[in-house]
Amino acid sequence: MKSMGLKEQKKFGILFLAVGAALFIVGLALGDARMGDFYNGLGCGIFAVGAVRLLRLSRLSRDPEKAADYEASLKDERTIYIANKARSLAFFACIYAQLAAGLLAILVFDQPLVGRVLCMVTCAQALIFTAAYWYYHRKY
């Protein structure tokens, strides 16, 4: 998987700032009706993520040596391997957690709709994984 350089990360930071501000404004416009507080909180969170990313990037861009080291570490094979292993573990942990939550919702909490949705999402993720695995197995 290709890693993002500093310029791409800066673009995403600015995008997060804009999306966060837009969601915050939507939340203010909705007020208390129709989940306005939810949009306010989500907008603030996304805005904060963008601000922190841009702050980190501005600190990196001040020192060219640190920026070069950071860019090199993004392309390092060991870093890429570890990131892929972490993604794989997170994916499988989420699959099992979703499946357990879906079964608990159906069997324990008597919420069949929630349980079915969680089980369908888990099934869709497993099918997407299988299709991607099949595709990449043929390609490589």
PDB file of N, CA and C in Angstrom, residues 67-121:
ATOM      1  N   ALA A  67      12.020  15.973   8.127  1.00  0.00           N
ATOM      2  CA  ALA A  67      11.054  15.681   7.070  1.00  0.00           C
ATOM      3  C   ALA A  67      11.571  14.569   6.158  1.00  0.00           C
ATOM      4  N   ALA A  68      12.861  14.614   5.825  1.00  0.00           N
ATOM      5  CA  ALA A  68      13.441  13.572   4.975  1.00  0.00           C
ATOM      6  C   ALA A  68      13.435  12.221   5.697  1.00  0.00           C
ATOM      7  N   ASP A  69      13.761  12.227   6.996  1.00  0.00           N
ATOM      8  CA  ASP A  69      13.718  10.986   7.776  1.00  0.00           C
ATOM      9  C   ASP A  69      12.303  10.426   7.844  1.00  0.00           C
ATOM     10  N   TYR A  70      11.333  11.317   8.026  1.00  0.00           N
ATOM     11  CA  TYR A  70       9.936  10.885   8.091  1.00  0.00           C
ATOM     12  C   TYR A  70       9.494  10.287   6.763  1.00  0.00           C
ATOM     13  N   GLU A  71       9.820  10.952   5.659  1.00  0.00           N
ATOM     14  CA  GLU A  71       9.464  10.439   4.327  1.00  0.00           C
ATOM     15  C   GLU A  71      10.109   9.074   4.089  1.00  0.00           C
ATOM     16  N   ALA A  72      11.366   8.917   4.507  1.00  0.00           N
ATOM     17  CA  ALA A  72      12.057   7.636   4.329  1.00  0.00           C
ATOM     18  C   ALA A  72      11.424   6.547   5.185  1.00  0.00           C
ATOM     19  N   SER A  73      10.992   6.901   6.387  1.00  0.00           N
ATOM     20  CA  SER A  73      10.377   5.899   7.264  1.00  0.00           C
ATOM     21  C   SER A  73       9.033   5.429   6.717  1.00  0.00           C
ATOM     22  N   LEU A  74       8.342   6.286   5.978  1.00  0.00           N
ATOM     23  CA  LEU A  74       7.064   5.892   5.380  1.00  0.00           C
ATOM     24  C   LEU A  74       7.253   4.857   4.274  1.00  0.00           C
ATOM     25  N   LYS A  75       8.411   4.890   3.631  1.00  0.00           N
ATOM     26  CA  LYS A  75       8.681   3.975   2.526  1.00  0.00           C
ATOM     27  C   LYS A  75       9.490   2.757   2.954  1.00  0.00           C
ATOM     28  N   ASP A  76       9.834   2.673   4.216  1.00  0.00           N
ATOM     29  CA  ASP A  76      10.614   1.560   4.734  1.00  0.00           C
ATOM     30  C   ASP A  76       9.783   0.276   4.681  1.00  0.00           C
ATOM     31  N   GLU A  77      10.382  -0.810   4.216  1.00  0.00           N
ATOM     32  CA  GLU A  77       9.658  -2.078   4.082  1.00  0.00           C
ATOM     33  C   GLU A  77       9.159  -2.596   5.416  1.00  0.00           C
ATOM     34  N   ARG A  78       9.955  -2.448   6.457  1.00  0.00           N
ATOM     35  CA  ARG A  78       9.556  -2.939   7.778  1.00  0.00           C
ATOM     36  C   ARG A  78       8.334  -2.175   8.283  1.00  0.00           C
ATOM     37  N   THR A  79       8.321  -0.864   8.094  1.00  0.00           N
ATOM     38  CA  THR A  79       7.181  -0.054   8.523  1.00  0.00           C
ATOM     39  C   THR A  79       5.923  -0.440   7.756  1.00  0.00           C
ATOM     40  N   ILE A  80       6.053  -0.656   6.475  1.00  0.00           N
ATOM     41  CA  ILE A  80       4.907  -1.047   5.653  1.00  0.00           C
ATOM     42  C   ILE A  80       4.393  -2.418   6.084  1.00  0.00           C
ATOM     43  N   TYR A  81       5.311  -3.351   6.349  1.00  0.00           N
ATOM     44  CA  TYR A  81       4.921  -4.692   6.790  1.00  0.00           C
ATOM     45  C   TYR A  81       4.176  -4.631   8.125  1.00  0.00           C
ATOM     46  N   ILE A  82       4.707  -3.866   9.074  1.00  0.00           N
ATOM     47  CA  ILE A  82       4.069  -3.752  10.388  1.00  0.00           C
ATOM     48  C   ILE A  82       2.697  -3.099  10.258  1.00  0.00           C
ATOM     49  N   ALA A  83       2.589  -2.070   9.426  1.00  0.00           N
ATOM     50  CA  ALA A  83       1.291  -1.401   9.236  1.00  0.00           C
ATOM     51  C   ALA A  83       0.272  -2.358   8.628  1.00  0.00           C
ATOM     52  N   ASN A  84       0.692  -3.160   7.661  1.00  0.00           N
ATOM     53  CA  ASN A  84      -0.225  -4.127   7.052  1.00  0.00           C
ATOM     54  C   ASN A  84      -0.651  -5.196   8.047  1.00  0.00           C
ATOM     55  N   LYS A  85       0.264  -5.667   8.877  1.00  0.00           N
ATOM     56  CA  LYS A  85      -0.086  -6.656   9.900  1.00  0.00           C
ATOM     57  C   LYS A  85      -1.066  -6.050  10.914  1.00  0.00           C
ATOM     58  N   ALA A  86      -0.849  -4.790  11.303  1.00  0.00           N
ATOM     59  CA  ALA A  86      -1.749  -4.137  12.249  1.00  0.00           C
ATOM     60  C   ALA A  86      -3.140  -3.956  11.647  1.00  0.00           C
ATOM     61  N   ARG A  87      -3.208  -3.574  10.370  1.00  0.00           N
ATOM     62  CA  ARG A  87      -4.502  -3.441   9.694  1.00  0.00           C
ATOM     63  C   ARG A  87      -5.231  -4.776   9.641  1.00  0.00           C
ATOM     64  N   SER A  88      -4.491  -5.824   9.344  1.00  0.00           N
ATOM     65  CA  SER A  88      -5.087  -7.153   9.260  1.00  0.00           C
ATOM     66  C   SER A  88      -5.651  -7.591  10.613  1.00  0.00           C
ATOM     67  N   LEU A  89      -4.880  -7.379  11.665  1.00  0.00           N
ATOM     68  CA  LEU A  89      -5.340  -7.742  13.001  1.00  0.00           C
ATOM     69  C   LEU A  89      -6.569  -6.924  13.398  1.00  0.00           C
ATOM     70  N   ALA A  90      -6.541  -5.627  13.115  1.00  0.00           N
ATOM     71  CA  ALA A  90      -7.689  -4.775  13.444  1.00  0.00           C
ATOM     72  C   ALA A  90      -8.936  -5.209  12.679  1.00  0.00           C
ATOM     73  N   PHE A  91      -8.768  -5.570  11.412  1.00  0.00           N
ATOM     74  CA  PHE A  91      -9.896  -6.017  10.608  1.00  0.00           C
ATOM     75  C   PHE A  91     -10.528  -7.267  11.210  1.00  0.00           C
ATOM     76  N   PHE A  92      -9.707  -8.266  11.511  1.00  0.00           N
ATOM     77  CA  PHE A  92     -10.263  -9.510  12.043  1.00  0.00           C
ATOM     78  C   PHE A  92     -10.843  -9.324  13.444  1.00  0.00           C
ATOM     79  N   ALA A  93     -10.239  -8.459  14.255  1.00  0.00           N
ATOM     80  CA  ALA A  93     -10.804  -8.182  15.575  1.00  0.00           C
ATOM     81  C   ALA A  93     -12.174  -7.522  15.441  1.00  0.00           C
ATOM     82  N   CYS A  94     -12.296  -6.596  14.498  1.00  0.00           N
ATOM     83  CA  CYS A  94     -13.591  -5.927  14.289  1.00  0.00           C
ATOM     84  C   CYS A  94     -14.632  -6.889  13.734  1.00  0.00           C
ATOM     85  N   ILE A  95     -14.230  -7.781  12.860  1.00  0.00           N
ATOM     86  CA  ILE A  95     -15.164  -8.770  12.319  1.00  0.00           C
ATOM     87  C   ILE A  95     -15.750  -9.608  13.450  1.00  0.00           C
ATOM     88  N   TYR A  96     -14.881 -10.133  14.307  1.00  0.00           N
ATOM     89  CA  TYR A  96     -15.373 -10.975  15.401  1.00  0.00           C
ATOM     90  C   TYR A  96     -16.183 -10.176  16.416  1.00  0.00           C
ATOM     91  N   ALA A  97     -15.785  -8.929  16.684  1.00  0.00           N
ATOM     92  CA  ALA A  97     -16.547  -8.097  17.620  1.00  0.00           C
ATOM     93  C   ALA A  97     -17.932  -7.770  17.053  1.00  0.00           C
ATOM     94  N   GLN A  98     -18.004  -7.470  15.754  1.00  0.00           N
ATOM     95  CA  GLN A  98     -19.304  -7.189  15.130  1.00  0.00           C
ATOM     96  C   GLN A  98     -20.196  -8.420  15.160  1.00  0.00           C
ATOM     97  N   LEU A  99     -19.632  -9.558  14.866  1.00  0.00           N
ATOM     98  CA  LEU A  99     -20.419 -10.780  14.869  1.00  0.00           C
ATOM     99  C   LEU A  99     -20.926 -11.091  16.279  1.00  0.00           C
ATOM    100  N   ALA A 100     -20.063 -10.932  17.277  1.00  0.00           N
ATOM    101  CA  ALA A 100     -20.486 -11.169  18.661  1.00  0.00           C
ATOM    102  C   ALA A 100     -21.567 -10.174  19.080  1.00  0.00           C
ATOM    103  N   ALA A 101     -21.403  -8.901  18.698  1.00  0.00           N
ATOM    104  CA  ALA A 101     -22.414  -7.893  19.046  1.00  0.00           C
ATOM    105  C   ALA A 101     -23.743  -8.196  18.357  1.00  0.00           C
ATOM    106  N   GLY A 102     -23.689  -8.635  17.107  1.00  0.00           N
ATOM    107  CA  GLY A 102     -24.915  -8.983  16.399  1.00  0.00           C
ATOM    108  C   GLY A 102     -25.638 -10.149  17.036  1.00  0.00           C
ATOM    109  N   LEU A 103     -24.877 -11.174  17.401  1.00  0.00           N
ATOM    110  CA  LEU A 103     -25.502 -12.329  18.050  1.00  0.00           C
ATOM    111  C   LEU A 103     -26.039 -11.976  19.434  1.00  0.00           C
ATOM    112  N   LEU A 104     -25.314 -11.140  20.182  1.00  0.00           N
ATOM    113  CA  LEU A 104     -25.813 -10.691  21.487  1.00  0.00           C
ATOM    114  C   LEU A 104     -27.089  -9.869  21.337  1.00  0.00           C
ATOM    115  N   ALA A 105     -27.116  -9.020  20.325  1.00  0.00           N
ATOM    116  CA  ALA A 105     -28.312  -8.199  20.110  1.00  0.00           C
ATOM    117  C   ALA A 105     -29.522  -9.072  19.806  1.00  0.00           C
ATOM    118  N   ILE A 106     -29.320 -10.131  19.042  1.00  0.00           N
ATOM    119  CA  ILE A 106     -30.440 -11.006  18.692  1.00  0.00           C
ATOM    120  C   ILE A 106     -30.834 -11.897  19.863  1.00  0.00           C
ATOM    121  N   LEU A 107     -29.859 -12.556  20.456  1.00  0.00           N
ATOM    122  CA  LEU A 107     -30.156 -13.588  21.449  1.00  0.00           C
ATOM    123  C   LEU A 107     -30.385 -13.057  22.859  1.00  0.00           C
ATOM    124  N   VAL A 108     -29.650 -12.035  23.262  1.00  0.00           N
ATOM    125  CA  VAL A 108     -29.719 -11.571  24.652  1.00  0.00           C
ATOM    126  C   VAL A 108     -30.604 -10.334  24.799  1.00  0.00           C
ATOM    127  N   PHE A 109     -30.394  -9.349  23.943  1.00  0.00           N
ATOM    128  CA  PHE A 109     -31.085  -8.071  24.120  1.00  0.00           C
ATOM    129  C   PHE A 109     -32.377  -7.959  23.325  1.00  0.00           C
ATOM    130  N   ASP A 110     -32.757  -9.005  22.605  1.00  0.00           N
ATOM    131  CA  ASP A 110     -34.003  -9.052  21.854  1.00  0.00           C
ATOM    132  C   ASP A 110     -34.151  -7.846  20.917  1.00  0.00           C
ATOM    133  N   GLN A 111     -33.079  -7.589  20.162  1.00  0.00           N
ATOM    134  CA  GLN A 111     -33.065  -6.522  19.162  1.00  0.00           C
ATOM    135  C   GLN A 111     -32.733  -7.146  17.800  1.00  0.00           C
ATOM    136  N   PRO A 112     -33.701  -7.819  17.178  1.00  0.00           N
ATOM    137  CA  PRO A 112     -33.387  -8.549  15.949  1.00  0.00           C
ATOM    138  C   PRO A 112     -32.944  -7.656  14.787  1.00  0.00           C
ATOM    139  N   LEU A 113     -33.479  -6.448  14.690  1.00  0.00           N
ATOM    140  CA  LEU A 113     -33.099  -5.573  13.584  1.00  0.00           C
ATOM    141  C   LEU A 113     -31.632  -5.166  13.698  1.00  0.00           C
ATOM    142  N   VAL A 114     -31.240  -4.735  14.886  1.00  0.00           N
ATOM    143  CA  VAL A 114     -29.846  -4.345  15.111  1.00  0.00           C
ATOM    144  C   VAL A 114     -28.924  -5.535  14.872  1.00  0.00           C
ATOM    145  N   GLY A 115     -29.313  -6.691  15.384  1.00  0.00           N
ATOM    146  CA  GLY A 115     -28.507  -7.892  15.202  1.00  0.00           C
ATOM    147  C   GLY A 115     -28.359  -8.280  13.749  1.00  0.00           C
ATOM    148  N   ARG A 116     -29.452  -8.206  13.012  1.00  0.00           N
ATOM    149  CA  ARG A 116     -29.391  -8.558  11.589  1.00  0.00           C
ATOM    150  C   ARG A 116     -28.503  -7.592  10.818  1.00  0.00           C
ATOM    151  N   VAL A 117     -28.624  -6.309  11.106  1.00  0.00           N
ATOM    152  CA  VAL A 117     -27.792  -5.315  10.414  1.00  0.00           C
ATOM    153  C   VAL A 117     -26.319  -5.575  10.702  1.00  0.00           C
ATOM    154  N   LEU A 118     -25.989  -5.814  11.961  1.00  0.00           N
ATOM    155  CA  LEU A 118     -24.589  -6.098  12.299  1.00  0.00           C
ATOM    156  C   LEU A 118     -24.097  -7.373  11.616  1.00  0.00           C
ATOM    157  N   CYS A 119     -24.921  -8.384  11.580  1.00  0.00           N
ATOM    158  CA  CYS A 119     -24.521  -9.630  10.922  1.00  0.00           C
ATOM    159  C   CYS A 119     -24.390  -9.437   9.413  1.00  0.00           C
ATOM    160  N   MET A 120     -25.268  -8.629   8.803  1.00  0.00           N
ATOM    161  CA  MET A 120     -25.160  -8.371   7.368  1.00  0.00           C
ATOM    162  C   MET A 120     -23.907  -7.553   7.039  1.00  0.00           C
ATOM    163  N   VAL A 121     -23.587  -6.581   7.879  1.00  0.00           N
ATOM    164  CA  VAL A 121     -22.367  -5.798   7.665  1.00  0.00           C
ATOM    165  C   VAL A 121     -21.141  -6.697   7.780  1.00  0.00           C
TER     166      VAL A 121
END
